[in-house]
CSV table of C-alpha atoms and ligand atoms in Angstrom, one decimal:
chain,number,residue,atom,x,y,z
A,466,UNK,CA,46.9,-170.5,218.0
A,467,UNK,CA,50.5,-170.8,216.8
A,468,UNK,CA,52.7,-167.9,217.6
A,469,UNK,CA,55.5,-167.0,215.1
A,470,UNK,CA,59.0,-167.4,216.4
A,471,UNK,CA,59.7,-163.7,215.9
A,472,UNK,CA,57.5,-161.8,218.2
A,473,UNK,CA,57.9,-158.0,217.7
A,474,UNK,CA,56.4,-157.2,221.1
A,475,UNK,CA,59.6,-158.6,222.8
A,476,UNK,CA,61.4,-155.5,221.8
A,477,UNK,CA,58.7,-153.2,223.1
A,478,UNK,CA,58.6,-154.4,226.6
A,479,UNK,CA,60.4,-151.6,228.5
A,480,UNK,CA,61.4,-148.0,227.8
A,481,UNK,CA,65.1,-149.0,227.8
A,482,UNK,CA,64.6,-151.8,225.2
A,483,UNK,CA,62.5,-149.4,223.1
A,484,UNK,CA,65.3,-146.8,223.3
A,485,UNK,CA,67.8,-149.5,222.1
A,486,UNK,CA,65.9,-150.2,218.9
A,487,UNK,CA,64.6,-146.7,218.2
A,488,UNK,CA,65.5,-145.8,214.6
A,489,UNK,CA,64.8,-142.1,214.5
A,490,UNK,CA,65.8,-139.5,217.0
A,491,UNK,CA,64.8,-135.9,216.9
A,492,UNK,CA,67.7,-133.8,218.2
A,493,UNK,CA,68.2,-130.1,218.8
A,494,UNK,CA,70.7,-130.3,215.9
A,495,UNK,CA,67.8,-130.7,213.5
A,496,UNK,CA,66.0,-127.5,214.3
A,497,UNK,CA,65.9,-124.1,212.4
A,498,UNK,CA,63.8,-121.4,214.1
A,499,UNK,CA,62.1,-118.8,211.8
A,500,UNK,CA,62.1,-115.2,213.1
A,501,UNK,CA,60.0,-112.3,211.9
A,502,UNK,CA,61.8,-109.0,212.1
A,503,UNK,CA,59.9,-105.7,212.3
A,504,UNK,CA,61.0,-102.1,212.6
A,505,UNK,CA,61.3,-100.3,215.9
A,506,UNK,CA,62.9,-101.2,219.2
A,507,UNK,CA,61.6,-103.1,222.2
A,508,UNK,CA,58.8,-104.5,220.0
A,509,UNK,CA,57.5,-108.0,220.5
A,510,UNK,CA,54.1,-108.6,219.0
A,511,UNK,CA,52.5,-112.0,219.2
A,512,UNK,CA,51.0,-113.3,216.0
A,513,UNK,CA,47.3,-114.0,216.6
A,514,UNK,CA,47.1,-117.2,214.6
A,515,UNK,CA,50.5,-118.5,215.8
A,516,UNK,CA,50.4,-118.4,219.7
A,517,UNK,CA,53.9,-118.1,221.2
A,518,UNK,CA,55.4,-116.7,217.9
A,519,UNK,CA,56.3,-113.0,217.7
A,520,UNK,CA,57.2,-110.3,215.3
A,521,UNK,CA,60.3,-108.8,216.9
A,522,UNK,CA,62.3,-105.6,216.4
A,523,UNK,CA,66.0,-106.1,215.8
A,524,UNK,CA,67.0,-105.7,219.5
A,525,UNK,CA,64.5,-108.3,220.6
A,526,UNK,CA,65.6,-110.7,217.8
A,527,UNK,CA,69.1,-110.4,219.1
A,528,UNK,CA,67.9,-111.4,222.6
A,529,UNK,CA,65.9,-114.2,221.2
A,530,UNK,CA,68.9,-115.4,219.1
A,531,UNK,CA,71.0,-115.5,222.3
A,532,UNK,CA,68.5,-117.7,224.0
A,533,UNK,CA,68.1,-120.0,221.0
A,534,UNK,CA,71.9,-120.4,220.8
A,535,UNK,CA,72.1,-121.2,224.5
A,536,UNK,CA,69.4,-123.9,224.0
A,537,UNK,CA,71.7,-125.4,221.3
A,538,UNK,CA,69.6,-124.5,218.3
A,539,UNK,CA,72.1,-124.2,215.4
A,540,UNK,CA,70.3,-121.8,213.1
A,541,UNK,CA,67.6,-119.2,212.5
A,542,UNK,CA,65.9,-118.1,209.3
A,543,UNK,CA,64.9,-114.4,209.0
A,544,UNK,CA,61.8,-112.9,207.4
A,545,UNK,CA,61.4,-109.1,207.1
A,546,UNK,CA,58.4,-106.9,207.8
A,547,UNK,CA,59.4,-103.6,206.2
A,548,UNK,CA,58.3,-100.1,207.0
A,549,UNK,CA,57.1,-99.6,203.4
A,550,UNK,CA,56.0,-101.8,200.5
A,551,UNK,CA,55.9,-101.0,196.8
A,552,UNK,CA,55.4,-102.6,193.5
A,553,UNK,CA,59.0,-103.9,193.2
A,554,UNK,CA,59.8,-104.7,196.8
A,555,UNK,CA,62.5,-102.1,196.9
A,556,UNK,CA,62.6,-102.1,200.8
A,557,UNK,CA,63.7,-105.7,200.7
A,558,UNK,CA,66.5,-105.2,198.2
A,559,UNK,CA,68.1,-102.2,200.0
A,560,UNK,CA,71.6,-102.6,201.5
A,561,UNK,CA,70.1,-101.5,204.8
A,562,UNK,CA,66.9,-103.5,204.7
A,563,UNK,CA,65.3,-104.7,207.9
A,564,UNK,CA,66.7,-108.2,207.3
A,565,UNK,CA,70.2,-106.8,206.7
A,566,UNK,CA,70.0,-104.8,209.9
A,567,UNK,CA,69.0,-108.0,211.8
A,568,UNK,CA,71.7,-110.1,210.2
A,569,UNK,CA,74.4,-107.6,211.3
A,570,UNK,CA,73.1,-107.3,214.8
A,571,UNK,CA,72.6,-111.1,215.3
A,572,UNK,CA,76.0,-112.0,213.8
A,573,UNK,CA,77.6,-109.4,216.0
A,574,UNK,CA,76.0,-110.6,219.2
A,575,UNK,CA,75.9,-114.4,218.5
A,576,UNK,CA,78.6,-115.1,215.9
A,577,UNK,CA,78.2,-118.9,216.1
A,578,UNK,CA,74.5,-119.0,215.3
A,579,UNK,CA,73.9,-119.8,211.6
A,580,UNK,CA,71.9,-117.0,210.2
A,581,UNK,CA,69.9,-117.9,207.1
A,582,UNK,CA,67.8,-115.3,205.2
A,583,UNK,CA,64.6,-115.9,203.2
A,584,UNK,CA,65.0,-114.4,199.8
A,585,UNK,CA,61.7,-113.5,198.3
A,586,UNK,CA,59.8,-110.3,197.3
A,587,UNK,CA,56.4,-111.1,198.8
A,588,UNK,CA,57.1,-109.6,202.2
A,589,UNK,CA,58.1,-106.3,200.5
A,590,UNK,CA,55.7,-105.9,197.6
A,591,UNK,CA,52.4,-103.9,198.1
A,592,UNK,CA,50.6,-106.5,196.0
A,593,UNK,CA,52.0,-109.4,198.0
A,594,UNK,CA,53.2,-111.5,195.1
A,595,UNK,CA,56.7,-113.1,195.1
A,596,UNK,CA,57.8,-111.3,192.0
A,597,UNK,CA,57.3,-108.4,189.6
A,598,UNK,CA,53.7,-108.2,188.5
A,599,UNK,CA,52.9,-107.2,184.9
A,600,UNK,CA,49.3,-106.6,183.7
A,601,UNK,CA,48.2,-108.8,180.9
A,602,UNK,CA,44.9,-109.0,179.1
A,603,UNK,CA,42.3,-108.9,182.0
A,604,UNK,CA,44.7,-110.4,184.5
A,605,UNK,CA,48.4,-110.3,185.4
A,606,UNK,CA,51.6,-112.4,185.1
A,607,UNK,CA,54.6,-112.5,187.3
A,608,UNK,CA,57.7,-111.6,185.3
A,609,UNK,CA,60.2,-114.4,185.9
A,610,UNK,CA,63.4,-112.9,184.6
A,611,UNK,CA,62.9,-109.4,186.0
A,612,UNK,CA,62.2,-111.0,189.4
A,613,UNK,CA,65.2,-113.2,189.3
A,614,UNK,CA,67.5,-110.2,188.8
A,615,UNK,CA,66.1,-108.5,191.9
A,616,UNK,CA,66.4,-111.7,194.0
A,617,UNK,CA,70.0,-112.1,193.1
A,618,UNK,CA,70.6,-108.5,194.3
A,619,UNK,CA,68.7,-109.2,197.5
A,620,UNK,CA,70.7,-112.4,198.2
A,621,UNK,CA,73.9,-110.4,197.7
A,622,UNK,CA,72.8,-107.7,200.1
A,623,UNK,CA,72.1,-110.3,202.7
A,624,UNK,CA,75.6,-111.8,202.2
A,625,UNK,CA,77.2,-108.4,202.5
A,626,UNK,CA,75.4,-108.0,205.8
A,627,UNK,CA,77.0,-111.3,207.0
A,628,UNK,CA,74.3,-113.9,206.3
A,629,UNK,CA,75.7,-117.5,206.5
A,630,UNK,CA,73.2,-119.0,204.0
A,631,UNK,CA,70.5,-117.7,201.7
A,632,UNK,CA,67.2,-119.4,201.1
A,633,UNK,CA,65.3,-118.4,197.9
A,634,UNK,CA,61.6,-119.1,198.4
A,635,UNK,CA,60.0,-117.4,195.4
A,636,UNK,CA,59.8,-120.4,193.0
A,637,UNK,CA,60.9,-118.4,189.9
A,638,UNK,CA,62.7,-120.5,187.3
A,639,UNK,CA,66.4,-120.2,187.2
A,640,UNK,CA,66.8,-118.2,190.4
A,641,UNK,CA,69.2,-120.6,192.1
A,642,UNK,CA,71.7,-120.4,189.2
A,643,UNK,CA,71.4,-116.6,189.1
A,644,UNK,CA,71.9,-116.2,192.8
A,645,UNK,CA,74.9,-118.6,192.7
A,646,UNK,CA,76.5,-116.6,190.0
A,647,UNK,CA,75.9,-113.3,191.7
A,648,UNK,CA,77.4,-114.5,194.9
A,649,UNK,CA,80.3,-116.2,193.3
A,650,UNK,CA,81.4,-113.1,191.3
A,651,UNK,CA,81.1,-110.9,194.4
A,652,UNK,CA,83.3,-112.9,196.7
A,653,UNK,CA,80.7,-115.1,198.4
A,654,UNK,CA,81.4,-118.4,196.7
A,655,UNK,CA,81.5,-120.0,200.2
A,656,UNK,CA,77.9,-119.1,201.1
A,657,UNK,CA,75.6,-122.1,200.7
A,658,UNK,CA,72.1,-121.9,199.1
A,659,UNK,CA,69.2,-123.6,200.8
A,660,UNK,CA,66.6,-123.7,197.9
A,661,UNK,CA,62.9,-123.9,198.5
A,662,UNK,CA,63.0,-126.5,195.7
A,663,UNK,CA,59.6,-128.2,196.0
A,664,UNK,CA,57.4,-125.5,197.4
A,665,UNK,CA,53.7,-126.1,196.9
A,666,UNK,CA,50.8,-123.6,196.5
A,667,UNK,CA,49.5,-124.6,199.9
A,668,UNK,CA,46.6,-123.5,202.1
A,669,UNK,CA,48.9,-124.2,205.0
A,670,UNK,CA,50.6,-120.8,204.7
A,671,UNK,CA,47.6,-118.8,206.0
A,672,UNK,CA,49.0,-117.8,209.4
A,673,UNK,CA,52.4,-116.9,207.9
A,674,UNK,CA,50.8,-114.4,205.7
A,675,UNK,CA,49.4,-112.8,208.9
A,676,UNK,CA,52.8,-113.0,210.5
A,677,UNK,CA,54.7,-111.4,207.5
A,678,UNK,CA,51.7,-109.2,206.5
A,679,UNK,CA,52.1,-110.6,203.0
A,680,UNK,CA,48.8,-112.1,201.7
A,681,UNK,CA,48.5,-111.5,197.9
A,682,UNK,CA,46.1,-108.6,197.3
A,683,UNK,CA,44.7,-110.3,194.2
A,684,UNK,CA,45.0,-113.7,192.5
A,685,UNK,CA,47.0,-116.6,194.0
A,686,UNK,CA,50.4,-118.1,193.7
A,687,UNK,CA,49.5,-121.1,191.6
A,688,UNK,CA,51.4,-119.8,188.5
A,689,UNK,CA,54.7,-120.2,190.4
A,690,UNK,CA,54.2,-122.5,193.4
A,691,UNK,CA,53.6,-126.2,192.7
A,692,UNK,CA,50.3,-128.1,192.4
A,693,UNK,CA,49.8,-130.1,195.6
A,694,UNK,CA,48.8,-133.1,193.4
A,695,UNK,CA,52.3,-133.4,191.9
A,696,UNK,CA,55.3,-135.4,193.1
A,697,UNK,CA,57.2,-136.4,189.9
A,698,UNK,CA,57.4,-132.7,189.2
A,699,UNK,CA,59.0,-132.1,192.6
A,700,UNK,CA,61.8,-134.5,191.5
A,701,UNK,CA,62.4,-132.3,188.4
A,702,UNK,CA,62.4,-129.1,190.5
A,703,UNK,CA,64.9,-130.6,192.9
A,704,UNK,CA,67.1,-131.9,190.1
A,705,UNK,CA,67.2,-128.4,188.5
A,706,UNK,CA,68.0,-126.6,191.8
A,707,UNK,CA,70.8,-129.0,192.5
A,708,UNK,CA,72.2,-128.6,188.9
A,709,UNK,CA,72.0,-124.8,189.4
A,710,UNK,CA,74.0,-125.0,192.6
A,711,UNK,CA,71.7,-125.6,195.6
A,712,UNK,CA,73.5,-127.1,198.6
A,713,UNK,CA,70.4,-128.0,200.5
A,714,UNK,CA,67.0,-128.6,199.0
A,715,UNK,CA,63.7,-128.0,200.8
A,716,UNK,CA,60.3,-129.5,200.7
A,717,UNK,CA,57.5,-127.3,201.9
A,718,UNK,CA,55.1,-127.8,203.6
A,719,UNK,CA,56.2,-130.9,205.5
A,720,UNK,CA,53.4,-133.0,207.1
A,721,UNK,CA,51.1,-133.3,204.1
A,722,UNK,CA,54.2,-133.9,201.9
A,723,UNK,CA,56.1,-136.7,203.7
A,724,UNK,CA,56.0,-138.8,200.5
A,725,UNK,CA,57.8,-136.1,198.7
A,726,UNK,CA,60.4,-135.7,201.4
A,727,UNK,CA,60.9,-139.5,201.2
A,728,UNK,CA,61.4,-139.5,197.5
A,729,UNK,CA,63.7,-136.5,197.4
A,730,UNK,CA,66.0,-138.1,200.0
A,731,UNK,CA,65.9,-141.5,198.3
A,732,UNK,CA,66.6,-140.1,194.9
A,733,UNK,CA,69.1,-137.4,195.6
A,734,UNK,CA,70.8,-138.3,198.9
A,735,UNK,CA,71.7,-134.6,199.4
A,736,UNK,CA,70.9,-132.6,202.6
A,737,UNK,CA,67.1,-132.2,202.7
A,738,UNK,CA,65.3,-129.6,204.7
A,739,UNK,CA,61.5,-129.7,205.5
A,740,UNK,CA,59.4,-126.7,206.4
A,741,UNK,CA,56.9,-127.4,209.1
A,742,UNK,CA,54.8,-124.4,208.1
A,743,UNK,CA,52.6,-121.9,209.9
A,744,UNK,CA,49.3,-123.7,209.3
A,745,UNK,CA,50.7,-127.0,210.6
A,746,UNK,CA,51.8,-125.2,213.7
A,747,UNK,CA,48.5,-123.4,214.1
A,748,UNK,CA,46.5,-126.6,214.0
A,749,UNK,CA,48.6,-128.2,216.8
A,750,UNK,CA,48.4,-125.0,218.9
A,751,UNK,CA,44.7,-124.6,218.5
A,752,UNK,CA,43.8,-128.2,219.3
A,753,UNK,CA,46.4,-128.1,222.2
A,754,UNK,CA,44.8,-125.0,223.7
A,755,UNK,CA,41.4,-126.6,223.6
A,756,UNK,CA,42.7,-129.7,225.4
A,757,UNK,CA,41.8,-131.9,222.5
A,758,UNK,CA,45.4,-133.2,222.0
A,759,UNK,CA,48.6,-133.3,224.0
A,760,UNK,CA,50.5,-130.5,222.3
A,761,UNK,CA,54.0,-131.8,223.4
A,762,UNK,CA,53.5,-135.4,222.3
A,763,UNK,CA,51.8,-134.5,219.1
A,764,UNK,CA,54.6,-132.0,218.2
A,765,UNK,CA,57.3,-134.6,218.9
A,766,UNK,CA,55.4,-137.2,216.9
A,767,UNK,CA,55.0,-134.9,213.9
A,768,UNK,CA,58.6,-133.7,213.9
A,769,UNK,CA,59.9,-137.3,214.3
A,770,UNK,CA,57.8,-138.3,211.4
A,771,UNK,CA,59.2,-135.6,209.2
A,772,UNK,CA,62.7,-136.8,210.1
A,773,UNK,CA,61.8,-140.5,209.6
A,774,UNK,CA,60.6,-139.6,206.1
A,775,UNK,CA,64.1,-138.4,205.3
A,776,UNK,CA,64.5,-134.7,206.4
A,777,UNK,CA,67.9,-133.8,207.8
A,778,UNK,CA,66.7,-130.6,209.2
A,779,UNK,CA,63.3,-129.0,210.0
A,780,UNK,CA,62.3,-125.4,209.9
A,781,UNK,CA,59.8,-125.1,212.6
A,782,UNK,CA,58.1,-122.6,214.9
A,783,UNK,CA,58.2,-125.3,217.6
A,784,UNK,CA,62.0,-125.1,217.7
A,785,UNK,CA,62.4,-123.3,221.0
A,786,UNK,CA,59.8,-125.5,222.8
A,787,UNK,CA,61.3,-128.7,221.4
A,788,UNK,CA,64.8,-127.6,222.5
A,789,UNK,CA,63.5,-127.1,226.0
A,790,UNK,CA,61.7,-130.5,226.0
A,791,UNK,CA,64.8,-132.3,224.8
A,792,UNK,CA,67.1,-130.7,227.4
B,1681,PBG,C1,57.7,-116.4,201.2
B,1681,PBG,C2,57.5,-117.5,202.1
B,1681,PBG,C3,56.2,-118.0,202.6
B,1681,PBG,C4,56.5,-118.9,203.6
B,1681,PBG,C5,57.9,-119.0,203.7
B,1681,PBG,N1,58.5,-118.1,202.8
B,1681,PBG,C6,54.8,-117.6,202.2
B,1681,PBG,C7,54.3,-118.0,200.9
B,1681,PBG,O1,54.9,-118.5,200.0
B,1681,PBG,O2,53.1,-117.7,200.8
B,1681,PBG,C8,55.5,-119.7,204.4
B,1681,PBG,C9,56.0,-120.2,205.7
B,1681,PBG,C10,54.9,-120.7,206.6
B,1681,PBG,O3,53.7,-120.8,206.2
B,1681,PBG,O4,55.3,-121.0,207.7
B,1681,PBG,N2,57.4,-116.7,199.9
């Protein structure tokens, strides 16, 4: 047998050689930790389908944020679980919403930590949809423009509380432009928008809906979130969001959508975020707990793959563990 002159195995011989030729490195800089904020104080409730992840009251979220900051994690993204829900998500749009309270407290205690807020109605509506629901014929429609107006107000309230960045996750048409304008005319031209640009109608969000207590009471989200079968459409969604003023574009979920992450990064070259969602996290946790996989190695491999595909940053519930493993 004739061996080729170039023998790839030469560069795999020792860990130090492998380190020298490694192309992708996961770093603590890449991590964004999602936090679920609930009312009360001293509350820390583990989410059944997301072991090691908690709904926290504001005081507990402040403690957690301090620890994350000390571990070198640059940012958190906040989701609210309000005391009351109604048809229009009023509790999420109030100046003193649970998220606004958390933003103020975290920025006060840990000013360097970048605080991003999720902007969406689904956590605050009693029907669980991401927008205003209007009955139509035998079913319902989600009213795009009425929703966009509320979202712009919600984003503004988060900025007034001190948010460093807002992240609209509703998938209504035109919301990035509307939020950009609302922030600009109110003195927040400097606050970036991280747009959930290519957000799919995915089954991987199941555990999150437990965590945020926000499953839709009827119907599904297929009339506003994307069809998992589409990738060209993701390019159009991203192009629109950038045109409307998005500073960072997100692909969500991450692992089943690596090809989309790759194309977005190749085509647009802008900062790309990927959301390693609740279902992806739950699969790893469940198999890890059963001893079927090595949780740490699988997690590092998944997150490295997401980065290799082209993500500049990853929203992941593994953030705290990963920061500890990397230190
Ligand atoms: C709100 C929102 C969702 C997630 C992030 N923002 C839920 C959804 O769209 O159903 C999911 C995050 C996750 O699964 O980890 N619209």
